Coordinates of C-alpha atoms in Angstrom, one line a residue:
Chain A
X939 CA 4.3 16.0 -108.4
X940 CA 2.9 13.0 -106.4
X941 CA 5.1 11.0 -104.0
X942 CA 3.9 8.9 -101.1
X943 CA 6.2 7.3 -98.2
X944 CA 5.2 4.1 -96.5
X945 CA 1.9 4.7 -97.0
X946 CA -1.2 2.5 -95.6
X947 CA -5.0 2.3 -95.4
X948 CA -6.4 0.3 -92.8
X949 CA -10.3 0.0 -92.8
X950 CA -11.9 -0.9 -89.6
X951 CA -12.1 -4.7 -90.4
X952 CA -8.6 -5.4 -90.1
X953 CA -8.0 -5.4 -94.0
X954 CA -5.3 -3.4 -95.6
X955 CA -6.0 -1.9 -98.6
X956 CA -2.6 0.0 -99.6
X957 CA 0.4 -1.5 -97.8
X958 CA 3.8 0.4 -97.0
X959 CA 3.3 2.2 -100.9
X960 CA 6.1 4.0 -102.1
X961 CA 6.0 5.9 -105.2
X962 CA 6.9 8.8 -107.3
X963 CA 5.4 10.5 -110.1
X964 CA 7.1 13.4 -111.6
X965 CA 5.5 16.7 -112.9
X966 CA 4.0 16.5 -116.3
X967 CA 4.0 12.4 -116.1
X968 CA 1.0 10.2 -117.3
X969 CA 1.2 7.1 -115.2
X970 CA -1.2 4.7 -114.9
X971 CA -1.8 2.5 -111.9
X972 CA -3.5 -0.8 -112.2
X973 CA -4.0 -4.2 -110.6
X974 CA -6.6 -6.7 -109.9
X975 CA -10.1 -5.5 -108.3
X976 CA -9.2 -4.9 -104.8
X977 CA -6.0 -3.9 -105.4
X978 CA -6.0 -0.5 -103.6
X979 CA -5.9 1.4 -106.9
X980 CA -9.3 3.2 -106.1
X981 CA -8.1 3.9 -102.5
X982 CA -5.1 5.9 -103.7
X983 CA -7.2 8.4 -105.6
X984 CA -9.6 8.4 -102.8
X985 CA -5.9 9.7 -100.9
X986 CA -5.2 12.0 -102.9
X987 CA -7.9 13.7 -103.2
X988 CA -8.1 13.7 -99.8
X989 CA -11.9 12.3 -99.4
X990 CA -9.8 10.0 -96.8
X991 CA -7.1 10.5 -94.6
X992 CA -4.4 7.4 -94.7
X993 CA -3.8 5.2 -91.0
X994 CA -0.1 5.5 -91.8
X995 CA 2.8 7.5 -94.3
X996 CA 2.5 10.7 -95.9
X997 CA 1.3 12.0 -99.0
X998 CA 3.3 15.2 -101.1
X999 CA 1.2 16.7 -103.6
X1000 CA 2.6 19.5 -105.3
X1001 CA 5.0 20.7 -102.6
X1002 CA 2.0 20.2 -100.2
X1003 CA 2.3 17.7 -97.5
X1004 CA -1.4 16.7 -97.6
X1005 CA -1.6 15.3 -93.4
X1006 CA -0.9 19.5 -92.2
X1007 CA -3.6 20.8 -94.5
X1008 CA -7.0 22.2 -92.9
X1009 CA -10.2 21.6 -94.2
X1010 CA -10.1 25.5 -96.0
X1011 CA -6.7 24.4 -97.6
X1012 CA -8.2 20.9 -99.0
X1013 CA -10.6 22.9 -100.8
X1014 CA -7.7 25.1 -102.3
X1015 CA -5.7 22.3 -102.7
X1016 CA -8.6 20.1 -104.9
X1017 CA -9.2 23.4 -107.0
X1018 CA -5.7 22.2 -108.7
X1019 CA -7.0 18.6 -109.2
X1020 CA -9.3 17.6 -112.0
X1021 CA -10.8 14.0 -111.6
X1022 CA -12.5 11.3 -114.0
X1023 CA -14.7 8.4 -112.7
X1024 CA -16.3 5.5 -114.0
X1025 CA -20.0 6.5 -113.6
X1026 CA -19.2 10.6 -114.7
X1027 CA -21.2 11.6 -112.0
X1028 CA -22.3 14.2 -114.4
X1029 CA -25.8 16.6 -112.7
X1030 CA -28.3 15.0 -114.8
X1031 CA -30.6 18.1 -114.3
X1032 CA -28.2 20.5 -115.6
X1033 CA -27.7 20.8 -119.2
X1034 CA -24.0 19.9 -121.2
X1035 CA -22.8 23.2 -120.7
X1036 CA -24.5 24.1 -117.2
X1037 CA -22.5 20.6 -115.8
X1038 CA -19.2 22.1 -116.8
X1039 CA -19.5 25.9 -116.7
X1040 CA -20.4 24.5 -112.6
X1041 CA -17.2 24.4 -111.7
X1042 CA -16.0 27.7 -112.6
X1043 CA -19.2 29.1 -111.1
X1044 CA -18.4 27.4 -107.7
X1045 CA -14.9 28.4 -107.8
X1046 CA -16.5 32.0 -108.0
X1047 CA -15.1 33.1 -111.1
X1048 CA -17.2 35.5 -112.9
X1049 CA -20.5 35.2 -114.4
X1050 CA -19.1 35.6 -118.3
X1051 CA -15.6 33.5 -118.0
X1052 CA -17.4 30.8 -116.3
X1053 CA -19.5 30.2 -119.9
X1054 CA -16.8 30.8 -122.0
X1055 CA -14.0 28.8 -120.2
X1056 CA -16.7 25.9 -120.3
X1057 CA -17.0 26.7 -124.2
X1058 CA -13.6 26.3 -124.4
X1059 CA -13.4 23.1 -123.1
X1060 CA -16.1 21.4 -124.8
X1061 CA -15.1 22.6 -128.2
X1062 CA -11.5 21.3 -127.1
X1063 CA -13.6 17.7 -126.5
X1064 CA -15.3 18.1 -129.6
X1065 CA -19.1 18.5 -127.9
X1066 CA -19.9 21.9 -128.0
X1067 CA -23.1 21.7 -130.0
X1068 CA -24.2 19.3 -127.7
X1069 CA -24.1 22.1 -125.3
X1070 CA -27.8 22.1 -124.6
X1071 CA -28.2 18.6 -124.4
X1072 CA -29.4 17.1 -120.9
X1073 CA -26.5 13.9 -119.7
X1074 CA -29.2 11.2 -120.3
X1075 CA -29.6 12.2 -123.8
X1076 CA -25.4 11.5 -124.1
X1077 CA -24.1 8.2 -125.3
X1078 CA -21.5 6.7 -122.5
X1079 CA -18.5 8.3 -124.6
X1080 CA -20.3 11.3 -125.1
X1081 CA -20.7 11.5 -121.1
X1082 CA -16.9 10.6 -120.1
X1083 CA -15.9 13.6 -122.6
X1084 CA -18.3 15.6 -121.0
X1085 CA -16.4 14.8 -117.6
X1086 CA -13.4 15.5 -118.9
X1087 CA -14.4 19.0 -119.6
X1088 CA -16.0 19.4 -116.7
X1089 CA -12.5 17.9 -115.2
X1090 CA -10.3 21.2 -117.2
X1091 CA -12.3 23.3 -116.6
X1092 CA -10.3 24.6 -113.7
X1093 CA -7.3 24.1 -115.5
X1094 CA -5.7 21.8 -112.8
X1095 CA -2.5 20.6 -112.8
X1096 CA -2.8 16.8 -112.1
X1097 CA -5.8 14.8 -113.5
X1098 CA -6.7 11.8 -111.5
X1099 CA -9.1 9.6 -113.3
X1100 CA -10.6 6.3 -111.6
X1101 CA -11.3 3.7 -114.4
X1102 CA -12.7 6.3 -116.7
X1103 CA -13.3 3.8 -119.8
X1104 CA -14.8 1.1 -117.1
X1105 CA -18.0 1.6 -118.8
X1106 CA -17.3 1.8 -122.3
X1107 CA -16.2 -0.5 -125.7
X1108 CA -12.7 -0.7 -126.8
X1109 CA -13.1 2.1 -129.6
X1110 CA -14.4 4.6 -127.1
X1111 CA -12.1 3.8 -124.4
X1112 CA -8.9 4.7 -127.0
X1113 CA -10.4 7.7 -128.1
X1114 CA -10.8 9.2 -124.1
X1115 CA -7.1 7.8 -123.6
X1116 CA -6.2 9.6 -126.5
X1117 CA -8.2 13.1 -125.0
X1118 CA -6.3 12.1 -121.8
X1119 CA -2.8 12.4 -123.6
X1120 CA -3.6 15.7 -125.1
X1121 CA -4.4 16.7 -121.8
X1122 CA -1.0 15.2 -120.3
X1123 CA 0.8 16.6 -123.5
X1124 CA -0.3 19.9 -122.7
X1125 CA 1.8 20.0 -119.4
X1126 CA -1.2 18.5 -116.8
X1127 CA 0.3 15.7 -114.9
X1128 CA -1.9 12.2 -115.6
X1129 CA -2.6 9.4 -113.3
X1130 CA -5.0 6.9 -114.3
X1131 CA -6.6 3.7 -112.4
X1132 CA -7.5 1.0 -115.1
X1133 CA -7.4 -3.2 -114.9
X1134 CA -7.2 -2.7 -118.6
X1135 CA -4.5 -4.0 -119.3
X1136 CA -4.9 -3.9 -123.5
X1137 CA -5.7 -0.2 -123.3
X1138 CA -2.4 0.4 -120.6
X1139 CA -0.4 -1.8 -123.7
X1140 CA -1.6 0.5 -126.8
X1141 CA -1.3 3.6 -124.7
X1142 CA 2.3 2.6 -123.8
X1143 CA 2.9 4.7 -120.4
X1144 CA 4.9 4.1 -116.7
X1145 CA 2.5 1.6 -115.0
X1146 CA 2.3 1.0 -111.2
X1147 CA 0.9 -2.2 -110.5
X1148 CA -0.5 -2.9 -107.1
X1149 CA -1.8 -6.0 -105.9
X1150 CA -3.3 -6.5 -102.0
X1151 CA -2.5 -2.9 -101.2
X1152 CA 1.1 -3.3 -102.0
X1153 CA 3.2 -2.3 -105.0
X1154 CA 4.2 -5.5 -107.2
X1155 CA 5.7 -4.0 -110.5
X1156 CA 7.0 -1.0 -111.9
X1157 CA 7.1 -0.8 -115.6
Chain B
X1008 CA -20.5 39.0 -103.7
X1009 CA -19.9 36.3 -106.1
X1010 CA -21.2 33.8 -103.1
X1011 CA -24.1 36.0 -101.6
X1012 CA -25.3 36.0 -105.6
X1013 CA -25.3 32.2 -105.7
X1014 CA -26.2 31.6 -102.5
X1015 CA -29.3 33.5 -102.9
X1016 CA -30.0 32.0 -106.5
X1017 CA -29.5 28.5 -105.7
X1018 CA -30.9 29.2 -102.2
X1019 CA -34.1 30.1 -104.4
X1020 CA -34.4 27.4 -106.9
X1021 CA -34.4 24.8 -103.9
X1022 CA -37.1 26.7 -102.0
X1023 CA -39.4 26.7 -104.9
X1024 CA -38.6 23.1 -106.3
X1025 CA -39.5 22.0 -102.4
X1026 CA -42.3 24.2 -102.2
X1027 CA -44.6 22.1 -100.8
X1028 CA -42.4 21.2 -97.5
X1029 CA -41.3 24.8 -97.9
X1030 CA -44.6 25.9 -97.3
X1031 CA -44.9 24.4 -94.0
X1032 CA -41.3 25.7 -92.7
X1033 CA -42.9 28.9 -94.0
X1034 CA -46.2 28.2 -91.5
X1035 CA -44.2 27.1 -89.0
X1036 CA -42.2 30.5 -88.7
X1037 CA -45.2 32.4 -89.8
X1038 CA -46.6 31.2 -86.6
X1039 CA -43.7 32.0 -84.3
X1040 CA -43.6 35.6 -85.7
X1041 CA -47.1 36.1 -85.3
X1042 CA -46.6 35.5 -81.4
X1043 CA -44.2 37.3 -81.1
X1044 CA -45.7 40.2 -83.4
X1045 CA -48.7 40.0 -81.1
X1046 CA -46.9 40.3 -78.4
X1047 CA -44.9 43.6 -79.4
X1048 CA -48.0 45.1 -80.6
X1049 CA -49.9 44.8 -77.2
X1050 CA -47.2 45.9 -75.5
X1051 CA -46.2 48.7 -77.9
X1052 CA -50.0 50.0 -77.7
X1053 CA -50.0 49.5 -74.0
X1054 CA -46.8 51.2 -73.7
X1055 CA -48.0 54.0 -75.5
X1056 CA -51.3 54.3 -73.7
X1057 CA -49.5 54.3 -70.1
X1058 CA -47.1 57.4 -71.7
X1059 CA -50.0 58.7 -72.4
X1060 CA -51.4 58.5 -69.0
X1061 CA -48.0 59.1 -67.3
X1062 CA -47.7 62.4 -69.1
X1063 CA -50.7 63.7 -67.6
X1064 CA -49.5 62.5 -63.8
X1065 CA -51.0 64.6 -61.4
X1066 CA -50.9 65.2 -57.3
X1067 CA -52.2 67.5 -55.3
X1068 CA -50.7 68.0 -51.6
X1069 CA -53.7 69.2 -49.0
X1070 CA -52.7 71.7 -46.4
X1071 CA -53.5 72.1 -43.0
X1072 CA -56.0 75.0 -42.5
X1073 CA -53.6 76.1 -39.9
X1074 CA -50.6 76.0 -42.0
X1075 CA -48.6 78.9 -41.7
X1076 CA -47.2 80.8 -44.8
X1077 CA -43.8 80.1 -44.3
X1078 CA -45.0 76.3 -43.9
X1079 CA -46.3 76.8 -47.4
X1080 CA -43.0 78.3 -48.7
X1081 CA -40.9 75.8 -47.7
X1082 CA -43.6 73.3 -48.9
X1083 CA -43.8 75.2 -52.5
X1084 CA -39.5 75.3 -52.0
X1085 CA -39.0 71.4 -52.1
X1086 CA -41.2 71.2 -54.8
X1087 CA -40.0 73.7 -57.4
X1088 CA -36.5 72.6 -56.4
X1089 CA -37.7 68.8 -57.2
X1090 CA -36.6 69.0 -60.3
X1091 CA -39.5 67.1 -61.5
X1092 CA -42.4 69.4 -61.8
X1093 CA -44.1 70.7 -64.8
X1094 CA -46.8 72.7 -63.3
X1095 CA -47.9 74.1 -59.8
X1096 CA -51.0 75.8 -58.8
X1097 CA -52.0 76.8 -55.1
X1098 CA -56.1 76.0 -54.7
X1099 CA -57.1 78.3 -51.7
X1100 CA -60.0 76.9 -49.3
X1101 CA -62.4 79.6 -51.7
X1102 CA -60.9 78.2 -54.8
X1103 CA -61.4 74.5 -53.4
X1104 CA -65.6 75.0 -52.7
X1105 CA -65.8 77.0 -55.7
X1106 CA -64.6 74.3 -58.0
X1107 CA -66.8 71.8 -55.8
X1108 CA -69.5 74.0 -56.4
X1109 CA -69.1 74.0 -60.7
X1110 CA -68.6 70.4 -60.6
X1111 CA -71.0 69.3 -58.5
X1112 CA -73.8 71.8 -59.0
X1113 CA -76.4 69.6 -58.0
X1114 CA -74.8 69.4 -54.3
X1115 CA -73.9 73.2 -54.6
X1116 CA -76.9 73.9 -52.5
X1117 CA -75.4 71.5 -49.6
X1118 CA -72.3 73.6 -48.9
X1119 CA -74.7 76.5 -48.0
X1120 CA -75.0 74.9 -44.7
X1121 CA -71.6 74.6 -43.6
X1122 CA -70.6 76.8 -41.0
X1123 CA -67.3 76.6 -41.8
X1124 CA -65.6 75.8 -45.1
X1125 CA -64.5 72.1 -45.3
X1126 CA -62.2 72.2 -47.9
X1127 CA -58.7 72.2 -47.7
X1128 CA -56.2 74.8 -49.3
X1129 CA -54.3 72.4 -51.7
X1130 CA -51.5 72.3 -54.0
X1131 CA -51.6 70.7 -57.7
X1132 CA -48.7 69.7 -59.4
X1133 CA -48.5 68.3 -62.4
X1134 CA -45.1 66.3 -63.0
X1135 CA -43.0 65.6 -66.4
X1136 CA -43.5 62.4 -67.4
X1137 CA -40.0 60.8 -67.2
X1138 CA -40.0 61.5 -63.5
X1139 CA -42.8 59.3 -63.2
X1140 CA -41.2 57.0 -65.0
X1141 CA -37.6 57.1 -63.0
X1142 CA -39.3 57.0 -59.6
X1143 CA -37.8 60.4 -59.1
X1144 CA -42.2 61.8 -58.6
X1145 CA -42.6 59.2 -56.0
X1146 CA -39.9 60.1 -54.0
X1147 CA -40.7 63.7 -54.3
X1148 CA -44.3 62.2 -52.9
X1149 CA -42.8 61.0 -49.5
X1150 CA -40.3 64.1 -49.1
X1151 CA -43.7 66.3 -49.3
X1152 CA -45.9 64.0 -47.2
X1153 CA -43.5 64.2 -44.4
X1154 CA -42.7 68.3 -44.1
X1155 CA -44.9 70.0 -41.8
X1156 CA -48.5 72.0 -42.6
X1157 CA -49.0 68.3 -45.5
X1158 CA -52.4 66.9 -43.8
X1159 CA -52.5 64.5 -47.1
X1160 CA -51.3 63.8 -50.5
X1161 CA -53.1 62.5 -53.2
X1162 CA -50.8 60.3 -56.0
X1163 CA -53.0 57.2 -57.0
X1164 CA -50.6 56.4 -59.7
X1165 CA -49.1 53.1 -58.0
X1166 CA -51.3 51.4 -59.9
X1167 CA -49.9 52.7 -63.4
X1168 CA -46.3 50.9 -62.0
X1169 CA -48.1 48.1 -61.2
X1170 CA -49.5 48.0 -64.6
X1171 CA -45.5 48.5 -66.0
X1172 CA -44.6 45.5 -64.2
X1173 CA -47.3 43.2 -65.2
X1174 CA -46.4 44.5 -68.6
X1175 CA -43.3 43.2 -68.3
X1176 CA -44.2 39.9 -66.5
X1177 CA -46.5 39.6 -69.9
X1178 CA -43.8 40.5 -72.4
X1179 CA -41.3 37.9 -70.3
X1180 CA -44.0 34.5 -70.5
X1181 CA -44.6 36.0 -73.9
X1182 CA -41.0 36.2 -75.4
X1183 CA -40.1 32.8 -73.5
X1184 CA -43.1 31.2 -75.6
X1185 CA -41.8 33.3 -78.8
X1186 CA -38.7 31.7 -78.4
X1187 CA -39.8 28.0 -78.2
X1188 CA -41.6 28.7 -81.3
X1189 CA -38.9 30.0 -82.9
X1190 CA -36.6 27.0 -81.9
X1191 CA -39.5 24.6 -83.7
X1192 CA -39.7 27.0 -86.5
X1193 CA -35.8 26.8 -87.2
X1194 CA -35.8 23.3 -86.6
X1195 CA -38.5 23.1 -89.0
X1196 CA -37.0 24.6 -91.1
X1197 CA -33.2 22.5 -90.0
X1198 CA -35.0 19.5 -91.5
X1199 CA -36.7 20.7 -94.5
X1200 CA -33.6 22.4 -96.1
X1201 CA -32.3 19.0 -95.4
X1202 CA -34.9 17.4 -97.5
X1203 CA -33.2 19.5 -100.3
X1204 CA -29.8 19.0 -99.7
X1205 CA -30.6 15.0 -100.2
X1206 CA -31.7 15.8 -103.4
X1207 CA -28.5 17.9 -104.3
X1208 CA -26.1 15.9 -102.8
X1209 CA -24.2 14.8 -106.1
X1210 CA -24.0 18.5 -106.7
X1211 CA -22.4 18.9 -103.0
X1212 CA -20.5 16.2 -104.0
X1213 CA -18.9 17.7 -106.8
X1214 CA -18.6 21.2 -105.2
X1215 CA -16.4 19.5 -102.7
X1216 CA -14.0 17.9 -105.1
X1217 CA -13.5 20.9 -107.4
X1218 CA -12.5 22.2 -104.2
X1219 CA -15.4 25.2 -103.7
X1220 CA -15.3 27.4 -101.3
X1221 CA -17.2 26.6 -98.4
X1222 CA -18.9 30.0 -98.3
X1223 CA -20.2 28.2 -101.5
X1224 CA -21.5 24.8 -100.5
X1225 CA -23.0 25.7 -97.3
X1226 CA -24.2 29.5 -98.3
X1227 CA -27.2 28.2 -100.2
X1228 CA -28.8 26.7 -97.8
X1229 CA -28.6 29.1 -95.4
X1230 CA -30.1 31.6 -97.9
X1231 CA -32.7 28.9 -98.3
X1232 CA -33.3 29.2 -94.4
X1233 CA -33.3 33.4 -94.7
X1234 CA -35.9 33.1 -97.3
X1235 CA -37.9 30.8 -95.6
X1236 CA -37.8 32.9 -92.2
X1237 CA -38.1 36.5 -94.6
X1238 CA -41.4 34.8 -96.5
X1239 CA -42.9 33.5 -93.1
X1240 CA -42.0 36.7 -91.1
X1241 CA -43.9 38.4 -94.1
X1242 CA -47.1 36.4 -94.1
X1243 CA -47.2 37.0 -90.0
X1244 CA -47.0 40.7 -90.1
X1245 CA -49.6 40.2 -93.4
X1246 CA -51.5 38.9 -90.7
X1247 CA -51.1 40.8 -87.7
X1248 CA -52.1 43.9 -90.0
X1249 CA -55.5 42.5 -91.0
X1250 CA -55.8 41.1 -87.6
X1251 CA -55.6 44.8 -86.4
X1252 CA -58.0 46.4 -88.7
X1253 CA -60.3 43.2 -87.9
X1254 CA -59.7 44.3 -84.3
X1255 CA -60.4 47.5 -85.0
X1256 CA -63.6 47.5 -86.7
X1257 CA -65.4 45.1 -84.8
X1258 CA -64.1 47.1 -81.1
X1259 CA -62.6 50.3 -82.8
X1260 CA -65.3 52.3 -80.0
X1261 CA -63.9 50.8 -77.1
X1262 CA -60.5 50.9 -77.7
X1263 CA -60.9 54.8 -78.8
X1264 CA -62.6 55.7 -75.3
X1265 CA -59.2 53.6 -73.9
X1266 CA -56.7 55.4 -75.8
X1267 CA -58.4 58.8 -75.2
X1268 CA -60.2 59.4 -78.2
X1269 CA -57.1 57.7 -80.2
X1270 CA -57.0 54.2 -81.4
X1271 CA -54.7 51.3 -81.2
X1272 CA -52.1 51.6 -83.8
X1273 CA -49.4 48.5 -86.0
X1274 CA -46.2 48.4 -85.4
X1275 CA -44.1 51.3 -86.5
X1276 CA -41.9 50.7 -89.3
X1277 CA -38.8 49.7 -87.6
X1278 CA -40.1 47.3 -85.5
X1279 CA -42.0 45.6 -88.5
X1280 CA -38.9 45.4 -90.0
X1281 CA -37.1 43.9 -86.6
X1282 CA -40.2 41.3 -86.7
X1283 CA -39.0 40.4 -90.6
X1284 CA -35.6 40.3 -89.5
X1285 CA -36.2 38.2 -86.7
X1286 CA -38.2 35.9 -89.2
X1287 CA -35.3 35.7 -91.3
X1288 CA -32.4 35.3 -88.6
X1289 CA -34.6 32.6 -87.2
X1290 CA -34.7 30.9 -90.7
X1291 CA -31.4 31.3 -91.5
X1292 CA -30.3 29.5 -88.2
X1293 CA -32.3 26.6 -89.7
X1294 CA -30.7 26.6 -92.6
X1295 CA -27.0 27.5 -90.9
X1296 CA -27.7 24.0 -89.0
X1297 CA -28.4 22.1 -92.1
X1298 CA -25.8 23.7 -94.3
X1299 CA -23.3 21.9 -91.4
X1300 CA -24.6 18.4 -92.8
X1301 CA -23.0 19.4 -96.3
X1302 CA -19.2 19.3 -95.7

């Protein structure tokens, strides 16, 4: 599903922040990636979503060699790609339901499946009679979910989440890893960037760990 | 459709959450259309009013009094075969001191002491109006004025291309300013759609890593721009209409006794709609520029 070869990010400073990274992660997989702050963990994501271009290597998403694609194929190419963050970046003037029935609306599908696909997945997150409720009326976990709703609601096939339980206790951040496994289970292929290391242990998945832009362990 | 119907929903919502800086892109065209609205409805009217006076073009070609009859024939020849003419009528010398006696019947008693009959025999020809137009009656003008038995001819309608050309010289200064103004309209409105794409930019955000079209994430504000330049083309042909009637009440005598007992009329239909349109192509130029800052 995801492999990179010799790939680098080299900002303008001089500083490296993913060096000569090779790796591999096979459809359906739930990896997560992790390392100290700095580590290049956030850059990756930031690759593969194509929000940057890398300085060197290539990226294959999917069949797709992600350096050939114009800017009319990125946008196809994210419509298969759900992503998490740390801050949820949910609309905060748009209600529950508005913030994830968004994404079907901008991907043009019609007026009726767009409310009932979001439906679907906020009854699948257990939030569906918050539906009306406004983000800042959410708790933290009650957000993330939300974004994780948001995130299927285009049915992608590889999740990519950036340190999704970064602002959240211990409880909350096992129950979205556990969300995040029904999601891998049900076929979508899982990559997640944490520095938590307890959560990575309880989970029990492939880690990458990446320290100074470069790979350092495989586990 | 899916994307027209969004753009113009969401183009919508921001327009009336920034109505306030809305309202001045909305002035700014508003202005620029009213310019330019002024502009086509002087020279429509004026247009009108020298077709009106073209169509009733007139010259009359003065004989010698000792031009023969076959003179005359090949005079009355080149003109029927002109192509150009409408009308001819011959005015004998008797015709020509009879009508000068009607007309002028106060002076009627001075021709009594003429020994001989001033007057010239003369011909009257009244031309269609698209010849006066083309150039074709002026040319017809010189061929006559040149053939022998012509002492003169009479066409004092240089003046009417004279007006045609200042005409134009007005409607070129006129679209040139039109066109400035609609360049500071659409830049007005460039920078107020941007105001409103700040405020959305987590929802551009977003757009652009679910992987919307683009027809999606720029469409709205260029359907912001449209509306802008639609409502501000509106207000200026609001205005140019009770400008009119303003116009027309306050001068409405004048400008009959101009127009020939008629008065000076708005816009036909299509070219109010051509104004909107303009209003809205301008707008939506604004809003094209901006909607480039989005992705």
């Amino acid at each position: 599903m995801i492999e990179t070869q010799h790939l680098s990010k080299l900002y303008s400073r001089g500083l490296y922040a993913l060096r000569d990274l090779t790796i591999n992660v096979a459809k359906g997989e739930f990896v997560f990636l992790t390392g100290p702050s700095g580590a290049g963990k956030s850059t990756l994501l930031r690759l593969l979503l194509l929000q940057e271009r890398p300085s060197e290597g290539e990226i294959f998403v999917n069949g797709h060699n992600l350096a050939t694609l114009s800017r009319s194929d990125i946008q196809e190419y994210r419509r298969g790609i759900g992503f998490i963050f740390q801050d949820f970046k949910l609309i905060p003037t748009r209600t529950v339901l508005e913030n994830v029935s968004f994404v079907p609306e901008v991907l043009g599908v019609p007026a009726a499946q767009q409310k009932r696909r979001a439906f679907q997945v906020l009854k699948w997150v257990g939030l569906q009679h918050r539906m009306n409720a406004l983000p800042q009326d959410l708790s933290g976990g009650e957000q993330q979910r939300v974004a994780i709703a948001r995130a299927l609601a285009s049915e992608p096939v590889l999740l990519l989440a950036d340190e999704p339980t970064g602002n959240l206790d211990p409880d909350l951040s096992l129950e979205i890893m556990n969300l995040l496994r029904e999601v891998n289970a049900g076929g979508t292929t899982v990559l997640v960037a944490t520095h938590d290391r307890e959560l990575i242990r309880l989970v029990g998945r492939r880690t990458i760990t990446l320290d100074g832009g470069h790979m350092v362990e495989v586990a | 459709m899916r994307a027209i119907d969004y753009a113009l929903r969401e183009g919508w919502a921001s327009l009336w959450r920034s109505r306030g800086s809305s309202a001045f892109a909305i002035l700014a065209i508003a202005l620029a259309m009213i310019v330019m609205g002024t502009l086509l409805l002087v020279t429509w009217n004026v247009e009108r009013l020298l077709a009106q006076w073209a169509s009733a073009a007139e010259f009359s070609v003065y004989l010698r009094d000792d031009a023969s009859s076959e003179q005359r024939g090949a005079i009355e020849t080149a003109i029927d075969s002109s192509g150009v003419v409408e009308q001819r009528e011959y005015v004998s010398k008797a015709d020509a001191i009879g009508r000068f006696r009607r007309e002028f019947a106060e002076l009627a008693s001075l021709t009594e002491s003429f020994e001989d009959n001033p007057f010239p025999a003369s011909l009257e020809i009244r031309i269609r109006p698209d010849a006066e137009q083309d150039g074709r009656a002026g040319a017809l003008v010189q061929q006559v004025a040149g053939l022998p038995g012509v002492a003169d001819v009479r066409y004092d309608r240089e003046w009417i291309g004279r007006l045609a050309a200042g005409l134009s010289a007005i409607r070129g200064a006129g679209l040139l300013l039109a066109v400035v103004m609609a360049l500071a309209a659409a830049l007005t409105v460039a920078s107020v759609v941007r105001l409103g794409m700040n405020a959305r930019r987590q929802e551009i955000d977003i757009m652009q890593l679910v992987g919307s079209p683009i027809a999606f994430i720029r469409g709205p504000f260029i359907a912001e721009g449209v509306l802008q330049g639609g409502l501000g083309a509106l207000t200026a042909t609001a205005f140019l209409w009770l400008g009119l009637r303003l116009v027309s009440a306050w001068w409405g005598t004048e400008l009959s006794a101009l127009f020939d007992g008629g008065s000076i009329e708005f816009l036909p239909a299509r070219l109010a709609a051509a104004l909107v349109t303009g209003g809205m192509a301008v707008g939506g130029l604004g809003g094209f520029a901006a909607s480039r800052h989005a992705i």
